[in-house]
mmCIF file of C-alpha atoms and ligand atoms in Angstrom:
data_model
loop_
_atom_site.group_PDB
_atom_site.id
_atom_site.type_symbol
_atom_site.label_atom_id
_atom_site.label_comp_id
_atom_site.label_asym_id
_atom_site.label_seq_id
_atom_site.Cartn_x
_atom_site.Cartn_y
_atom_site.Cartn_z
ATOM 1 C CA MET A 1 -8.251 -14.448 5.955
ATOM 2 C CA ARG A 2 -11.303 -12.482 6.094
ATOM 3 C CA ILE A 3 -12.281 -10.198 3.023
ATOM 4 C CA LEU A 4 -15.051 -7.753 3.270
ATOM 5 C CA SER A 5 -16.697 -5.332 0.664
ATOM 6 C CA GLY A 6 -19.996 -3.524 0.115
ATOM 7 C CA ILE A 7 -21.829 -1.556 -2.625
ATOM 8 C CA GLN A 8 -24.537 1.113 -2.171
ATOM 9 C CA PRO A 9 -27.984 0.437 -3.330
ATOM 10 C CA SER A 10 -28.186 3.499 -5.211
ATOM 11 C CA GLY A 11 -28.473 2.579 -8.660
ATOM 12 C CA SER A 12 -28.055 0.025 -11.515
ATOM 13 C CA LEU A 13 -24.757 -2.042 -11.211
ATOM 14 C CA HIS A 14 -22.317 -1.104 -13.861
ATOM 15 C CA LEU A 15 -18.947 -1.989 -15.587
ATOM 16 C CA GLY A 16 -16.955 -0.118 -13.157
ATOM 17 C CA ASN A 17 -18.747 -1.661 -10.090
ATOM 18 C CA TYR A 18 -18.324 -4.837 -11.671
ATOM 19 C CA PHE A 19 -14.573 -5.012 -12.577
ATOM 20 C CA GLY A 20 -13.583 -2.758 -9.949
ATOM 21 C CA MET A 21 -14.955 -4.090 -6.893
ATOM 22 C CA MET A 22 -17.591 -7.110 -7.626
ATOM 23 C CA LYS A 23 -15.335 -9.549 -9.719
ATOM 24 C CA PRO A 24 -12.191 -9.352 -7.614
ATOM 25 C CA ALA A 25 -14.355 -9.742 -4.341
ATOM 26 C CA LEU A 26 -16.094 -12.435 -5.842
ATOM 27 C CA GLU A 27 -12.694 -14.189 -6.881
ATOM 28 C CA LEU A 28 -11.625 -14.107 -3.189
ATOM 29 C CA GLN A 29 -14.506 -16.006 -2.099
ATOM 30 C CA ALA A 30 -12.254 -18.987 -2.835
ATOM 31 C CA HIS A 31 -9.501 -17.813 -0.823
ATOM 32 C CA GLY A 32 -10.953 -16.788 2.313
ATOM 33 C CA GLU A 33 -14.115 -15.901 4.341
ATOM 34 C CA ALA A 34 -15.886 -13.241 2.041
ATOM 35 C CA TYR A 35 -18.123 -11.113 3.776
ATOM 36 C CA LEU A 36 -20.189 -9.118 1.093
ATOM 37 C CA PHE A 37 -22.984 -6.386 1.951
ATOM 38 C CA ILE A 38 -25.623 -4.103 0.667
ATOM 39 C CA ALA A 39 -24.554 -0.625 1.996
ATOM 40 C CA ASP A 40 -28.323 0.665 2.646
ATOM 41 C CA TYR A 41 -27.126 2.692 5.695
ATOM 42 C CA HIS A 42 -24.583 4.423 3.548
ATOM 43 C CA SER A 43 -27.471 5.209 0.734
ATOM 44 C CA MET A 44 -29.300 7.222 3.068
ATOM 45 C CA THR A 45 -26.769 9.972 2.059
ATOM 46 C CA SER A 46 -27.852 10.047 -1.283
ATOM 47 C CA VAL A 47 -31.310 8.229 -1.788
ATOM 48 C CA PHE A 48 -34.381 9.826 -0.384
ATOM 49 C CA ASP A 49 -37.054 7.784 -1.237
ATOM 50 C CA ALA A 50 -38.260 4.440 0.654
ATOM 51 C CA ALA A 51 -39.584 2.667 -2.200
ATOM 52 C CA GLU A 52 -36.505 3.326 -4.185
ATOM 53 C CA ARG A 53 -34.046 1.739 -1.400
ATOM 54 C CA ARG A 54 -35.937 -1.272 -1.291
ATOM 55 C CA ARG A 55 -36.056 -1.860 -4.627
ATOM 56 C CA ASN A 56 -32.351 -0.865 -5.221
ATOM 57 C CA THR A 57 -31.424 -3.262 -2.289
ATOM 58 C CA LEU A 58 -33.116 -6.082 -3.864
ATOM 59 C CA ASP A 59 -31.456 -5.226 -7.564
ATOM 60 C CA VAL A 60 -27.970 -5.495 -5.467
ATOM 61 C CA ALA A 61 -28.837 -8.798 -3.810
ATOM 62 C CA LEU A 62 -29.964 -10.316 -7.342
ATOM 63 C CA ASP A 63 -26.952 -8.698 -9.234
ATOM 64 C CA PHE A 64 -24.433 -10.032 -6.606
ATOM 65 C CA LEU A 65 -26.020 -13.632 -6.791
ATOM 66 C CA ALA A 66 -26.136 -13.540 -10.480
ATOM 67 C CA CYS A 67 -22.795 -12.650 -10.904
ATOM 68 C CA GLY A 68 -21.563 -15.539 -9.062
ATOM 69 C CA LEU A 69 -21.766 -14.916 -5.195
ATOM 70 C CA GLU A 70 -22.035 -18.492 -3.393
ATOM 71 C CA PRO A 71 -24.249 -18.296 -0.205
ATOM 72 C CA LYS A 72 -22.329 -21.424 1.004
ATOM 73 C CA ARG A 73 -19.046 -19.788 0.837
ATOM 74 C CA ALA A 74 -19.717 -16.075 1.317
ATOM 75 C CA VAL A 75 -21.373 -14.454 4.235
ATOM 76 C CA PHE A 76 -24.182 -12.216 2.250
ATOM 77 C CA PHE A 77 -26.012 -9.624 4.068
ATOM 78 C CA ARG A 78 -27.545 -5.965 4.282
ATOM 79 C CA GLN A 79 -25.820 -3.480 6.284
ATOM 80 C CA SER A 80 -28.683 -2.525 8.476
ATOM 81 C CA ASP A 81 -29.449 -5.965 9.474
ATOM 82 C CA VAL A 82 -26.271 -5.446 11.802
ATOM 83 C CA PRO A 83 -27.558 -2.768 13.780
ATOM 84 C CA GLU A 84 -24.476 -2.782 15.926
ATOM 85 C CA VAL A 85 -22.327 -1.467 13.327
ATOM 86 C CA THR A 86 -23.941 2.196 14.111
ATOM 87 C CA GLU A 87 -22.998 1.705 17.805
ATOM 88 C CA LEU A 88 -19.398 1.249 16.710
ATOM 89 C CA THR A 89 -19.745 4.309 14.344
ATOM 90 C CA TRP A 90 -20.356 6.223 17.470
ATOM 91 C CA ILE A 91 -17.471 4.909 19.462
ATOM 92 C CA LEU A 92 -15.089 5.434 16.517
ATOM 93 C CA SER A 93 -16.544 9.094 15.851
ATOM 94 C CA SER A 94 -15.358 10.098 19.140
ATOM 95 C CA LEU A 95 -11.625 9.336 18.148
ATOM 96 C CA THR A 96 -11.791 10.573 14.718
ATOM 97 C CA PRO A 97 -9.937 13.859 13.948
ATOM 98 C CA MET A 98 -12.168 16.372 12.125
ATOM 99 C CA GLY A 99 -9.043 16.848 9.739
ATOM 100 C CA LEU A 100 -9.027 13.233 8.671
ATOM 101 C CA LEU A 101 -12.437 13.627 7.408
ATOM 102 C CA GLU A 102 -12.163 17.198 6.037
ATOM 103 C CA ARG A 103 -9.295 15.992 3.589
ATOM 104 C CA CYS A 104 -11.521 13.016 2.276
ATOM 105 C CA HIS A 105 -11.956 13.516 -1.696
ATOM 106 C CA SER A 106 -15.410 12.248 -1.972
ATOM 107 C CA TYR A 107 -16.393 14.928 0.577
ATOM 108 C CA LYS A 108 -14.359 17.767 -1.104
ATOM 109 C CA ASP A 109 -15.652 16.680 -4.455
ATOM 110 C CA LYS A 110 -19.261 17.459 -3.226
ATOM 111 C CA ILE A 111 -18.442 20.643 -1.594
ATOM 112 C CA SER A 112 -16.282 21.741 -4.614
ATOM 113 C CA LYS A 113 -19.508 20.901 -6.788
ATOM 114 C CA GLY A 114 -21.862 22.688 -4.603
ATOM 115 C CA ILE A 115 -23.641 19.933 -3.654
ATOM 116 C CA PRO A 116 -25.353 20.618 -0.233
ATOM 117 C CA ILE A 117 -23.560 18.710 2.493
ATOM 118 C CA HIS A 118 -24.951 16.938 5.780
ATOM 119 C CA HIS A 119 -23.646 15.357 8.482
ATOM 120 C CA GLY A 120 -24.134 11.832 6.957
ATOM 121 C CA LEU A 121 -22.007 12.692 4.002
ATOM 122 C CA PHE A 122 -19.208 14.261 6.359
ATOM 123 C CA ALA A 123 -19.463 10.948 8.757
ATOM 124 C CA TYR A 124 -19.714 8.486 5.718
ATOM 125 C CA PRO A 125 -16.028 7.385 6.286
ATOM 126 C CA VAL A 126 -16.488 6.679 9.775
ATOM 127 C CA LEU A 127 -19.552 4.299 9.315
ATOM 128 C CA MET A 128 -17.527 2.672 6.639
ATOM 129 C CA ALA A 129 -14.596 2.358 9.149
ATOM 130 C CA ALA A 130 -17.280 0.691 11.386
ATOM 131 C CA ASP A 131 -18.127 -1.923 8.498
ATOM 132 C CA ILE A 132 -14.667 -2.912 8.036
ATOM 133 C CA LEU A 133 -13.490 -3.057 11.761
ATOM 134 C CA ILE A 134 -16.737 -4.775 13.192
ATOM 135 C CA TYR A 135 -15.824 -7.873 11.161
ATOM 136 C CA ASP A 136 -12.089 -8.027 11.908
ATOM 137 C CA SER A 137 -11.654 -7.600 7.793
ATOM 138 C CA ASN A 138 -8.003 -8.380 6.483
ATOM 139 C CA ILE A 139 -8.597 -7.510 2.792
ATOM 140 C CA VAL A 140 -10.867 -4.989 1.378
ATOM 141 C CA PRO A 141 -11.246 -5.349 -2.517
ATOM 142 C CA VAL A 142 -12.347 -1.800 -3.973
ATOM 143 C CA GLY A 143 -12.101 0.545 -6.880
ATOM 144 C CA LYS A 144 -9.441 3.411 -6.358
ATOM 145 C CA ASP A 145 -11.988 6.064 -5.277
ATOM 146 C CA GLN A 146 -12.323 4.021 -2.045
ATOM 147 C CA LYS A 147 -8.796 3.650 -1.072
ATOM 148 C CA GLN A 148 -8.682 6.697 1.008
ATOM 149 C CA HIS A 149 -11.937 5.614 2.809
ATOM 150 C CA VAL A 150 -9.754 2.412 3.624
ATOM 151 C CA GLU A 151 -6.732 4.334 4.638
ATOM 152 C CA VAL A 152 -9.182 6.390 6.960
ATOM 153 C CA THR A 153 -10.481 3.245 8.573
ATOM 154 C CA ARG A 154 -6.484 2.093 9.386
ATOM 155 C CA ASP A 155 -5.928 5.341 10.948
ATOM 156 C CA ILE A 156 -9.208 5.258 13.215
ATOM 157 C CA ALA A 157 -8.254 1.874 14.184
ATOM 158 C CA VAL A 158 -4.780 2.766 15.055
ATOM 159 C CA LYS A 159 -5.925 5.641 17.206
ATOM 160 C CA PHE A 160 -8.559 3.310 18.805
ATOM 161 C CA ASN A 161 -5.827 0.788 19.442
ATOM 162 C CA GLU A 162 -3.603 3.430 20.743
ATOM 163 C CA ALA A 163 -5.858 4.761 23.341
ATOM 164 C CA TYR A 164 -7.608 1.423 24.640
ATOM 165 C CA GLY A 165 -4.910 -1.309 23.437
ATOM 166 C CA THR A 166 -5.228 -3.446 20.575
ATOM 167 C CA THR A 167 -8.600 -4.169 19.400
ATOM 168 C CA PHE A 168 -8.746 -3.916 15.935
ATOM 169 C CA VAL A 169 -7.348 -5.810 12.918
ATOM 170 C CA LEU A 170 -5.791 -3.384 10.300
ATOM 171 C CA PRO A 171 -7.452 -3.771 7.109
ATOM 172 C CA GLU A 172 -5.605 -3.490 3.707
ATOM 173 C CA PRO A 173 -7.241 -2.051 0.510
ATOM 174 C CA GLN A 174 -6.936 -4.435 -2.706
ATOM 175 C CA ILE A 175 -7.228 -2.671 -5.799
ATOM 176 C CA ARG A 176 -6.292 -3.999 -9.242
ATOM 177 C CA ASP A 177 -4.400 -1.869 -11.417
ATOM 178 C CA ALA A 178 -5.923 -2.418 -14.368
ATOM 179 C CA THR A 179 -9.575 -1.979 -13.274
ATOM 180 C CA ALA A 180 -8.811 0.631 -10.541
ATOM 181 C CA VAL A 181 -10.512 3.431 -12.670
ATOM 182 C CA VAL A 182 -12.744 2.021 -15.522
ATOM 183 C CA PRO A 183 -13.788 4.864 -17.759
ATOM 184 C CA GLY A 184 -17.394 5.860 -18.421
ATOM 185 C CA VAL A 185 -18.808 6.625 -22.038
ATOM 186 C CA ASP A 186 -17.539 10.059 -21.812
ATOM 187 C CA GLY A 187 -13.956 9.104 -20.665
ATOM 188 C CA ASP A 188 -14.515 10.377 -17.018
ATOM 189 C CA LYS A 189 -14.473 7.881 -14.493
ATOM 190 C CA MET A 190 -17.368 5.695 -14.714
ATOM 191 C CA SER A 191 -19.782 6.575 -12.096
ATOM 192 C CA LYS A 192 -23.842 6.763 -11.346
ATOM 193 C CA SER A 193 -23.431 10.416 -10.266
ATOM 194 C CA LEU A 194 -22.223 11.399 -13.713
ATOM 195 C CA ASN A 195 -24.683 9.707 -15.662
ATOM 196 C CA ASN A 196 -22.000 8.037 -18.073
ATOM 197 C CA THR A 197 -22.356 4.219 -17.083
ATOM 198 C CA ILE A 198 -22.611 1.068 -19.102
ATOM 199 C CA PRO A 199 -24.992 -1.131 -16.809
ATOM 200 C CA ILE A 200 -24.196 -4.757 -16.434
ATOM 201 C CA PHE A 201 -28.073 -5.834 -16.996
ATOM 202 C CA GLY A 202 -30.638 -4.343 -18.777
ATOM 203 C CA GLN A 203 -32.604 -4.037 -22.170
ATOM 204 C CA GLU A 204 -30.582 -4.968 -25.100
ATOM 205 C CA ALA A 205 -31.527 -1.929 -27.205
ATOM 206 C CA ALA A 206 -30.838 0.609 -24.633
ATOM 207 C CA LEU A 207 -27.435 -0.895 -23.778
ATOM 208 C CA ARG A 208 -26.365 -1.064 -27.499
ATOM 209 C CA LYS A 209 -27.235 2.524 -27.558
ATOM 210 C CA LYS A 210 -25.277 3.416 -24.533
ATOM 211 C CA ILE A 211 -22.249 1.644 -26.055
ATOM 212 C CA MET A 212 -22.713 3.197 -29.356
ATOM 213 C CA SER A 213 -22.668 6.461 -27.688
ATOM 214 C CA ILE A 214 -19.134 6.141 -26.319
ATOM 215 C CA VAL A 215 -17.243 9.311 -27.240
ATOM 216 C CA MET A 216 -14.717 9.292 -30.121
ATOM 217 C CA ASP A 217 -12.632 11.765 -31.984
ATOM 218 C CA SER A 218 -13.316 12.905 -35.424
ATOM 219 C CA ARG A 219 -10.288 10.917 -37.030
ATOM 220 C CA SER A 220 -11.289 9.234 -40.494
ATOM 221 C CA PRO A 221 -10.913 5.159 -40.343
ATOM 222 C CA GLN A 222 -8.041 5.214 -42.391
ATOM 223 C CA GLU A 223 -5.848 7.123 -40.264
ATOM 224 C CA PRO A 224 -3.428 5.478 -38.332
ATOM 225 C CA LYS A 225 -3.801 5.745 -34.609
ATOM 226 C CA PRO A 226 -0.781 5.545 -32.622
ATOM 227 C CA ASP A 227 -2.373 6.484 -29.362
ATOM 228 C CA ALA A 228 -5.120 3.701 -29.816
ATOM 229 C CA ASP A 229 -4.570 2.491 -25.950
ATOM 230 C CA LYS A 230 -6.178 5.879 -25.231
ATOM 231 C CA ASN A 231 -9.170 4.465 -26.984
ATOM 232 C CA LEU A 232 -12.604 4.395 -24.792
ATOM 233 C CA ALA A 233 -14.012 1.250 -26.457
ATOM 234 C CA LEU A 234 -10.795 -0.474 -26.923
ATOM 235 C CA GLN A 235 -10.210 -0.176 -23.228
ATOM 236 C CA LEU A 236 -13.338 -1.357 -22.307
ATOM 237 C CA LEU A 237 -13.134 -4.181 -25.170
ATOM 238 C CA LYS A 238 -9.917 -5.165 -23.139
ATOM 239 C CA LEU A 239 -11.998 -6.044 -20.093
ATOM 240 C CA VAL A 240 -14.852 -7.961 -21.844
ATOM 241 C CA ALA A 241 -12.926 -9.890 -24.544
ATOM 242 C CA PRO A 242 -10.116 -12.410 -24.831
ATOM 243 C CA ALA A 243 -6.873 -10.733 -24.821
ATOM 244 C CA GLU A 244 -6.126 -11.861 -28.391
ATOM 245 C CA VAL A 245 -9.068 -10.279 -29.555
ATOM 246 C CA ALA A 246 -8.533 -6.939 -27.872
ATOM 247 C CA ALA A 247 -4.881 -7.100 -29.330
ATOM 248 C CA GLU A 248 -6.069 -7.597 -32.932
ATOM 249 C CA PHE A 249 -8.280 -4.526 -32.797
ATOM 250 C CA GLU A 250 -5.822 -2.333 -31.181
ATOM 251 C CA ARG A 251 -3.066 -3.438 -33.804
ATOM 252 C CA ARG A 252 -6.150 -2.601 -36.743
ATOM 253 C CA LEU A 253 -6.744 0.724 -34.806
ATOM 254 C CA ARG A 254 -2.776 1.437 -34.803
ATOM 255 C CA GLU A 255 -2.482 0.791 -38.193
ATOM 256 C CA GLY A 256 -5.511 2.548 -39.509
ATOM 257 C CA GLY A 257 -8.509 1.000 -41.573
ATOM 258 C CA LEU A 258 -10.558 0.301 -38.502
ATOM 259 C CA GLY A 259 -13.846 2.359 -38.328
ATOM 260 C CA TYR A 260 -15.059 3.216 -34.786
ATOM 261 C CA GLY A 261 -18.432 2.015 -35.459
ATOM 262 C CA ASP A 262 -17.259 -1.624 -35.975
ATOM 263 C CA LEU A 263 -15.115 -1.261 -32.889
ATOM 264 C CA LYS A 264 -18.025 -0.269 -31.031
ATOM 265 C CA LYS A 265 -20.087 -3.092 -32.412
ATOM 266 C CA THR A 266 -17.617 -5.631 -31.464
ATOM 267 C CA LEU A 267 -17.395 -4.527 -28.031
ATOM 268 C CA PHE A 268 -21.199 -4.593 -27.700
ATOM 269 C CA GLU A 269 -21.106 -8.310 -28.732
ATOM 270 C CA HIS A 270 -18.471 -9.279 -26.290
ATOM 271 C CA TYR A 271 -19.785 -7.351 -23.540
ATOM 272 C CA TRP A 272 -23.395 -8.785 -24.314
ATOM 273 C CA ASN A 273 -22.054 -12.206 -24.584
ATOM 274 C CA SER A 274 -19.630 -12.113 -21.513
ATOM 275 C CA PHE A 275 -22.829 -11.506 -19.430
ATOM 276 C CA ALA A 276 -25.328 -14.167 -20.937
ATOM 277 C CA GLY A 277 -24.599 -16.545 -17.904
ATOM 278 C CA PRO A 278 -25.286 -14.040 -15.246
ATOM 279 C CA ARG A 279 -28.578 -12.355 -17.161
ATOM 280 C CA ALA A 280 -30.120 -15.880 -17.196
ATOM 281 C CA ARG A 281 -29.252 -16.409 -13.584
ATOM 282 C CA ARG A 282 -30.579 -13.259 -12.562
ATOM 283 C CA ALA A 283 -34.091 -13.618 -14.517
ATOM 284 C CA GLU A 284 -34.296 -16.973 -12.721
ATOM 285 C CA LEU A 285 -33.695 -15.426 -9.512
ATOM 286 C CA ALA A 286 -36.312 -12.906 -9.944
ATOM 287 C CA GLY A 287 -38.809 -15.433 -9.821
ATOM 288 C CA HIS A 288 -37.269 -16.781 -6.433
ATOM 289 C CA LEU A 289 -37.311 -14.190 -4.134
ATOM 290 C CA ASP A 290 -38.227 -16.421 -1.275
ATOM 291 C CA TYR A 291 -34.735 -17.985 -1.730
ATOM 292 C CA VAL A 292 -33.065 -14.426 -1.942
ATOM 293 C CA HIS A 293 -34.679 -13.098 1.217
ATOM 294 C CA GLN A 294 -33.666 -16.309 2.882
ATOM 295 C CA VAL A 295 -29.911 -15.861 1.750
ATOM 296 C CA LEU A 296 -30.082 -12.360 3.236
ATOM 297 C CA ARG A 297 -31.513 -13.559 6.491
ATOM 298 C CA GLU A 298 -29.092 -16.312 7.072
ATOM 299 C CA GLY A 299 -26.208 -14.029 5.951
ATOM 300 C CA ALA A 300 -27.529 -11.352 8.506
ATOM 301 C CA ALA A 301 -27.587 -13.979 11.297
ATOM 302 C CA LYS A 302 -23.944 -15.118 10.541
ATOM 303 C CA ALA A 303 -22.568 -11.293 10.016
ATOM 304 C CA ARG A 304 -24.395 -10.297 13.276
ATOM 305 C CA ALA A 305 -22.676 -13.032 15.701
ATOM 306 C CA THR A 306 -19.258 -11.995 14.370
ATOM 307 C CA ALA A 307 -20.001 -8.209 14.959
ATOM 308 C CA GLN A 308 -21.318 -8.887 18.363
ATOM 309 C CA VAL A 309 -18.243 -10.422 19.385
ATOM 310 C CA VAL A 310 -15.750 -7.745 17.882
ATOM 311 C CA LEU A 311 -18.335 -5.061 19.516
ATOM 312 C CA ARG A 312 -17.983 -6.680 22.734
ATOM 313 C CA ARG A 313 -14.386 -6.563 22.653
ATOM 314 C CA ALA A 314 -14.470 -2.775 21.753
ATOM 315 C CA ARG A 315 -16.676 -1.995 24.611
ATOM 316 C CA LEU A 316 -14.621 -3.951 26.941
ATOM 317 C CA ALA A 317 -11.537 -2.119 25.776
ATOM 318 C CA CYS A 318 -12.956 1.297 26.086
ATOM 319 C CA GLY A 319 -14.874 0.804 29.272
ATOM 320 C CA LEU A 320 -18.562 0.577 28.386
ATOM 321 C CA ASP A 321 -18.745 -2.834 29.542
HETATM 322 P P1 ADP B 1 -20.631 4.914 -8.251
HETATM 323 O O1 ADP B 1 -19.308 5.641 -8.389
HETATM 324 O O2 ADP B 1 -21.145 4.535 -9.788
HETATM 325 O O3 ADP B 1 -21.506 5.482 -7.268
HETATM 326 P P2 ADP B 1 -20.100 3.143 -6.050
HETATM 327 O O4 ADP B 1 -19.373 4.304 -5.252
HETATM 328 O O5 ADP B 1 -21.320 2.525 -5.610
HETATM 329 O O6 ADP B 1 -20.058 3.543 -7.608
HETATM 330 O O7 ADP B 1 -18.967 1.949 -5.864
HETATM 331 C C1 ADP B 1 -19.166 0.794 -5.619
HETATM 332 C C2 ADP B 1 -17.655 -0.029 -5.748
HETATM 333 O O8 ADP B 1 -17.552 -0.070 -7.369
HETATM 334 C C3 ADP B 1 -16.682 0.624 -5.007
HETATM 335 O O9 ADP B 1 -15.643 -0.337 -4.494
HETATM 336 C C4 ADP B 1 -16.038 1.438 -6.486
HETATM 337 O O10 ADP B 1 -14.509 1.900 -6.031
HETATM 338 C C5 ADP B 1 -16.168 0.673 -7.494
HETATM 339 N N1 ADP B 1 -16.225 1.640 -8.735
HETATM 340 C C6 ADP B 1 -17.260 2.384 -8.773
HETATM 341 N N2 ADP B 1 -16.944 3.002 -10.155
HETATM 342 C C7 ADP B 1 -15.689 2.286 -10.476
HETATM 343 C C8 ADP B 1 -15.004 2.724 -11.639
HETATM 344 N N3 ADP B 1 -15.280 3.677 -12.641
HETATM 345 N N4 ADP B 1 -13.998 2.143 -11.909
HETATM 346 C C9 ADP B 1 -13.261 1.021 -10.913
HETATM 347 N N5 ADP B 1 -13.935 0.772 -10.058
HETATM 348 C C10 ADP B 1 -15.340 1.607 -9.577
HETATM 349 N N1 LIG B 2 -18.138 3.370 0.483
HETATM 350 C C1 LIG B 2 -18.427 2.349 -0.517
HETATM 351 C C2 LIG B 2 -18.866 2.728 -1.841
HETATM 352 O O1 LIG B 2 -19.633 3.920 -2.154
HETATM 353 C C3 LIG B 2 -19.467 1.106 -0.162
HETATM 354 C C4 LIG B 2 -19.072 0.756 1.124
HETATM 355 C C5 LIG B 2 -19.604 0.800 2.428
HETATM 356 C C6 LIG B 2 -17.819 -0.142 1.317
HETATM 357 N N2 LIG B 2 -18.962 0.067 3.463
HETATM 358 C C7 LIG B 2 -17.850 -0.437 3.062
HETATM 359 C C8 LIG B 2 -16.761 -0.749 0.698
HETATM 360 C C9 LIG B 2 -16.750 -1.168 3.650
HETATM 361 C C10 LIG B 2 -15.972 -1.430 1.331
HETATM 362 C C11 LIG B 2 -16.049 -1.879 2.627
HETATM 363 O O2 LIG B 2 -18.634 1.997 -3.006
#
């Protein structure tokens, strides 16, 4: 079984990324061959500063390694170190109906917000399809917002297979119900673009402030809260604290008597402690950047070898070779 997922170097890793994609992907390392990559080509659609891209790319590498990526098990690489993926993007583009891309939520959201659209944003799902298909991926662990892109990938693969004979493996998205959409501090989906994230790494005081800024209603502590499961701090506590601790706080919210400030303080403690290991590993890795670059170089060589085999298969199928 081959598992594949990627993340753009477009900002700091947050709880949504971690629970929606990174943790599930890292857990799958033990169950198959994981290909995990830094989607720097995709970041071209939103980051327009070279130094920022380089810095973010290194940050994602540190994040993945600190959170448990094992270079001996997983193939870890930078998307742009495998330029074959852009050739496959063109081949797939030529079979991709415009309507398929016009229906994509992420593209429609940008249009509805009046964000100026360029061709890269429109074609983004085709590059993502090439990412997935060029490694014969079976399982793609992602958050819910990426589900449609994996479905588009399947549609494009089917079109190619029908036109030129079976060439590509059809991938399945893997989405965990409990973490499909992690909420941000304002209750909307946690997202870098919405400025409502709780980062995984950073300065303690700033992160504490973020958690204390989670939006609550104005009910008094004494009032019972029968809708406790809708409380944002409690939802996040369920992710970072043992189940019995979260259940106890849910009970106290329901009964009344628990102040939101105390709930948030507890959330901060569990959140902070649960990432103590990754935080220490990240600090250590930051002092060994040669090692980090070496991991990415070795990952790129392995990924490229796989990509070349699949691209050759596709070129033969469609008459380019
Ligand atoms: P962002 O929306 O913050 O820009 P990305 O698009 O870089 O995040 O997402 C990287 C990965 O993290 C994707 O697999 C995405 O589905 C997942 N993800 C992002 N935000 C969330 C969230 N709030 N809940 C669950 N998964 C998420
Ligand atoms: N589009 C994904 C995101 O923003 C990142 C990504 C690029 C990806 N290529 C991929 C994820 C292939 C899974 C598989 O989160």
